[in-house]
Coordinates of C-alpha atoms in Angstrom, one line a residue:
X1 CA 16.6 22.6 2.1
X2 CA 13.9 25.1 1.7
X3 CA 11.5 22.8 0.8
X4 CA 11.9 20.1 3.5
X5 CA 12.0 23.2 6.2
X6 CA 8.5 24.6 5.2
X7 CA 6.7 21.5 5.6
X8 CA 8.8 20.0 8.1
X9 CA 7.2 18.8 10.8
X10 CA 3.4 18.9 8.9
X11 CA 3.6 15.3 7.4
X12 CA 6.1 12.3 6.8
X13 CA 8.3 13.4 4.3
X14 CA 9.6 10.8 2.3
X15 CA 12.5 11.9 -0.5
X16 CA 12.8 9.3 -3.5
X17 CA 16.1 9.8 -5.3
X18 CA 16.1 9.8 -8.6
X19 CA 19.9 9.0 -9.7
X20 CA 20.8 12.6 -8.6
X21 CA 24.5 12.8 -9.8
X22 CA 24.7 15.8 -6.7
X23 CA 25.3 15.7 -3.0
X24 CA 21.4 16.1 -2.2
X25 CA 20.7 12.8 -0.8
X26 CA 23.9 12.9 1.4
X27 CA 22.5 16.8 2.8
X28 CA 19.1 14.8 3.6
X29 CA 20.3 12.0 5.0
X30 CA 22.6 14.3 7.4
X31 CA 20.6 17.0 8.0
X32 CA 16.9 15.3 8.2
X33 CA 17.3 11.8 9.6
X34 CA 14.0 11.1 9.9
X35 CA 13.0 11.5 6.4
X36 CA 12.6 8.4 4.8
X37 CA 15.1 8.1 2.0
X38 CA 14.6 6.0 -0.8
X39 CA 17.5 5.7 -3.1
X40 CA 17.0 4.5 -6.9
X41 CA 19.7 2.9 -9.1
X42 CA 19.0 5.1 -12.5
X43 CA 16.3 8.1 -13.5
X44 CA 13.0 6.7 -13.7
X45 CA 11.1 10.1 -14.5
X46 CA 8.2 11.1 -12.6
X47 CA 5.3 8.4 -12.0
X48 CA 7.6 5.5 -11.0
X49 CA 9.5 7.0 -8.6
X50 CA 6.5 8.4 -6.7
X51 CA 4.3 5.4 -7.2
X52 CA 7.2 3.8 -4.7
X53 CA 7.3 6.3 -2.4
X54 CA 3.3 5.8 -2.2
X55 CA 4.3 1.7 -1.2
X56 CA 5.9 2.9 2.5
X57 CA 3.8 5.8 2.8
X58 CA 1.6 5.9 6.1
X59 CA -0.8 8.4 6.1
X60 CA -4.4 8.8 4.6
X61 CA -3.5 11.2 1.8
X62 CA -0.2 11.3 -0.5
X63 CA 1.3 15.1 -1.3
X64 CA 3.2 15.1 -4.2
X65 CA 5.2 18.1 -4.0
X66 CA 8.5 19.1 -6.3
X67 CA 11.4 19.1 -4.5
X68 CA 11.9 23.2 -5.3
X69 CA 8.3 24.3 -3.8
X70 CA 7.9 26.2 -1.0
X71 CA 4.9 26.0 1.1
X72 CA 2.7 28.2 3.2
X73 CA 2.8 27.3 7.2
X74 CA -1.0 25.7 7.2
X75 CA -0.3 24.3 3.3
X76 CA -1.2 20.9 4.5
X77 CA -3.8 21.6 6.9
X78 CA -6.0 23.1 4.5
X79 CA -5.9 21.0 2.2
X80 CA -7.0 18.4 4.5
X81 CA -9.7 20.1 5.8
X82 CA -11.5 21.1 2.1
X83 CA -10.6 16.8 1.5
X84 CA -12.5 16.0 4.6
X85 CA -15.6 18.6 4.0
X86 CA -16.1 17.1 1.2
X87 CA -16.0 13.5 0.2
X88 CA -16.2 13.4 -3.6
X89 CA -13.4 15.6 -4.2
X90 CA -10.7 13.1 -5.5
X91 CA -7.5 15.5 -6.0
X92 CA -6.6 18.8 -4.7
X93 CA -3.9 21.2 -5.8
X94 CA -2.5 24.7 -4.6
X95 CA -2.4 27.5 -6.4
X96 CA 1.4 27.3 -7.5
X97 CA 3.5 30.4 -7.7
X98 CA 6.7 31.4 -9.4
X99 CA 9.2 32.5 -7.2
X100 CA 8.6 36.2 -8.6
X101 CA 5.0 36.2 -7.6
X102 CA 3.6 35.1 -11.2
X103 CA 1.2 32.2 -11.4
X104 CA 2.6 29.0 -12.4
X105 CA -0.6 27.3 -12.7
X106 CA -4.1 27.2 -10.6
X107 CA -5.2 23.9 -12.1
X108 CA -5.7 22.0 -15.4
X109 CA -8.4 22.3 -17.5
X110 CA -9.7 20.4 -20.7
X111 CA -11.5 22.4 -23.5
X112 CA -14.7 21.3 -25.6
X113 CA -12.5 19.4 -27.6
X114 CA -10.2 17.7 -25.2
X115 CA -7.0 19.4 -25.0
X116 CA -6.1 20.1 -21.4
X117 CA -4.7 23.0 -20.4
X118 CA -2.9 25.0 -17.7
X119 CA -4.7 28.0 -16.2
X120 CA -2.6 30.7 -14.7
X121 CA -6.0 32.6 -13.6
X122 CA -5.5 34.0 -10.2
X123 CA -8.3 32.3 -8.1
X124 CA -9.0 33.3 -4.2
X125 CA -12.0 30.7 -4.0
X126 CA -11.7 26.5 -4.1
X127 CA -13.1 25.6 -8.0
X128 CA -13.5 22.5 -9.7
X129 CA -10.5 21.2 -11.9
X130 CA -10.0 18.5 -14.2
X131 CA -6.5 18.1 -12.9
X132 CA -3.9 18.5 -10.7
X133 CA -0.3 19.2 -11.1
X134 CA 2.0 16.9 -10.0
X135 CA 4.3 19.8 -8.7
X136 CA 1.6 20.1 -5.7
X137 CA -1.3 17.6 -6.0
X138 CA -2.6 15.8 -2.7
X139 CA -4.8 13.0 -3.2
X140 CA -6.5 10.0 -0.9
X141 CA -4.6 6.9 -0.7
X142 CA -7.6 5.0 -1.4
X143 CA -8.4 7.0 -4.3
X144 CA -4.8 6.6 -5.7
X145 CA -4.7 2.9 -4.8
X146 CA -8.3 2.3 -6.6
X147 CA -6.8 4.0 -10.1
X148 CA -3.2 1.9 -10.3
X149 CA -1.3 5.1 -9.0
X150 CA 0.2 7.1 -11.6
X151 CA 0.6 5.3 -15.0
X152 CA 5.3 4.2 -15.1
X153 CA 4.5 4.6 -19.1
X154 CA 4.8 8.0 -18.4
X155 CA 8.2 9.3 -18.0
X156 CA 7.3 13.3 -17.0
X157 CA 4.6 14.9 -17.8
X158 CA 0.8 14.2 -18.2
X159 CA 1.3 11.4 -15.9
X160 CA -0.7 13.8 -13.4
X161 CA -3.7 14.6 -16.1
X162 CA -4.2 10.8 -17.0
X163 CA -4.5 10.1 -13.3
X164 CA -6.9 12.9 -13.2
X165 CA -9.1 11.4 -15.8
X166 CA -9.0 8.1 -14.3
X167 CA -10.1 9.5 -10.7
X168 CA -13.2 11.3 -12.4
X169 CA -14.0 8.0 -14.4
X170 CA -13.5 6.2 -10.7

């Protein structure tokens, strides 16, 4: 609920259900009938589920966003603008905090010998990242489209760093 009512309003919202076993898909449906709701017969981890969402999706960018993030009022709006200034930027993330104010992560990172890793420096300025979390990672469609979407053998997690690669190869 928190979630849907901060960005609300800012973009199409599409919710992919993931085999909840709760009553969160019947509190969407009821209380947000114009999300788009898509409904899926087992858990299917991460990169599947959003790769379908992306398929009915309108708009010119995909947000990923986690289901328990809360966002800032102009969230969306500035991350479309620092997209738009500049074109070779392929992903973006937010800085993502914990809900008691610690940083969850400001980005991924690889090392000189190829491990990536999750930096919880506080950063007030945009920077260059290798990539984004898939808690709060915007992309352009075309971008997303080009690279095959996220990788289904993935189930959760890295699914959003090897997407990252492949947009800096693309």
């Amino acid at each position: 609920h928190r979630c849907i009512n901060s960005i609300d309003k800012q973009i199409e919202i599409i919710v992919i259900d993931n085999f909840s076993t709760d009553t969160s898909l019947d509190f969407v449906k009821k209380e947000y009938p114009n999300i788009i709701c898509i409904e899926l017969d087992k858990n299917y981890g991460f990169a599947k589920p959003n790769n379908l969402g992306t398929k009915v999706a309108k708009g010119k960018y995909f947000l990923f966003l986690n289901n328990d993030t809360i966002v800032e009022p102009n969230f969306v709006s500035e991350l479309i603008k620092i997209a738009t200034k500049d074109q070779t930027i392929g992903i973006l993330q937010s800085l993502l905090l914990k809900s008691n104010g610690e940083i969850d992560s400001s980005g991924d990172f690889i090392d000189e010998i190829g491990i990536v890793y999750n930096s919880k420096t506080k950063v007030t300025q945009i920077r260059q990242i290798s990539s984004a979390r898939g808690a709060s990672m915007m992309i352009q469609k075309d971008i997303f489209k080009k690279c095959g979407g996220f990788d289904e053998k993935f189930f959760v997690s890295f699914e959003d760093v090897d997407l990252g690669w492949r947009v800096w190869i693309l």
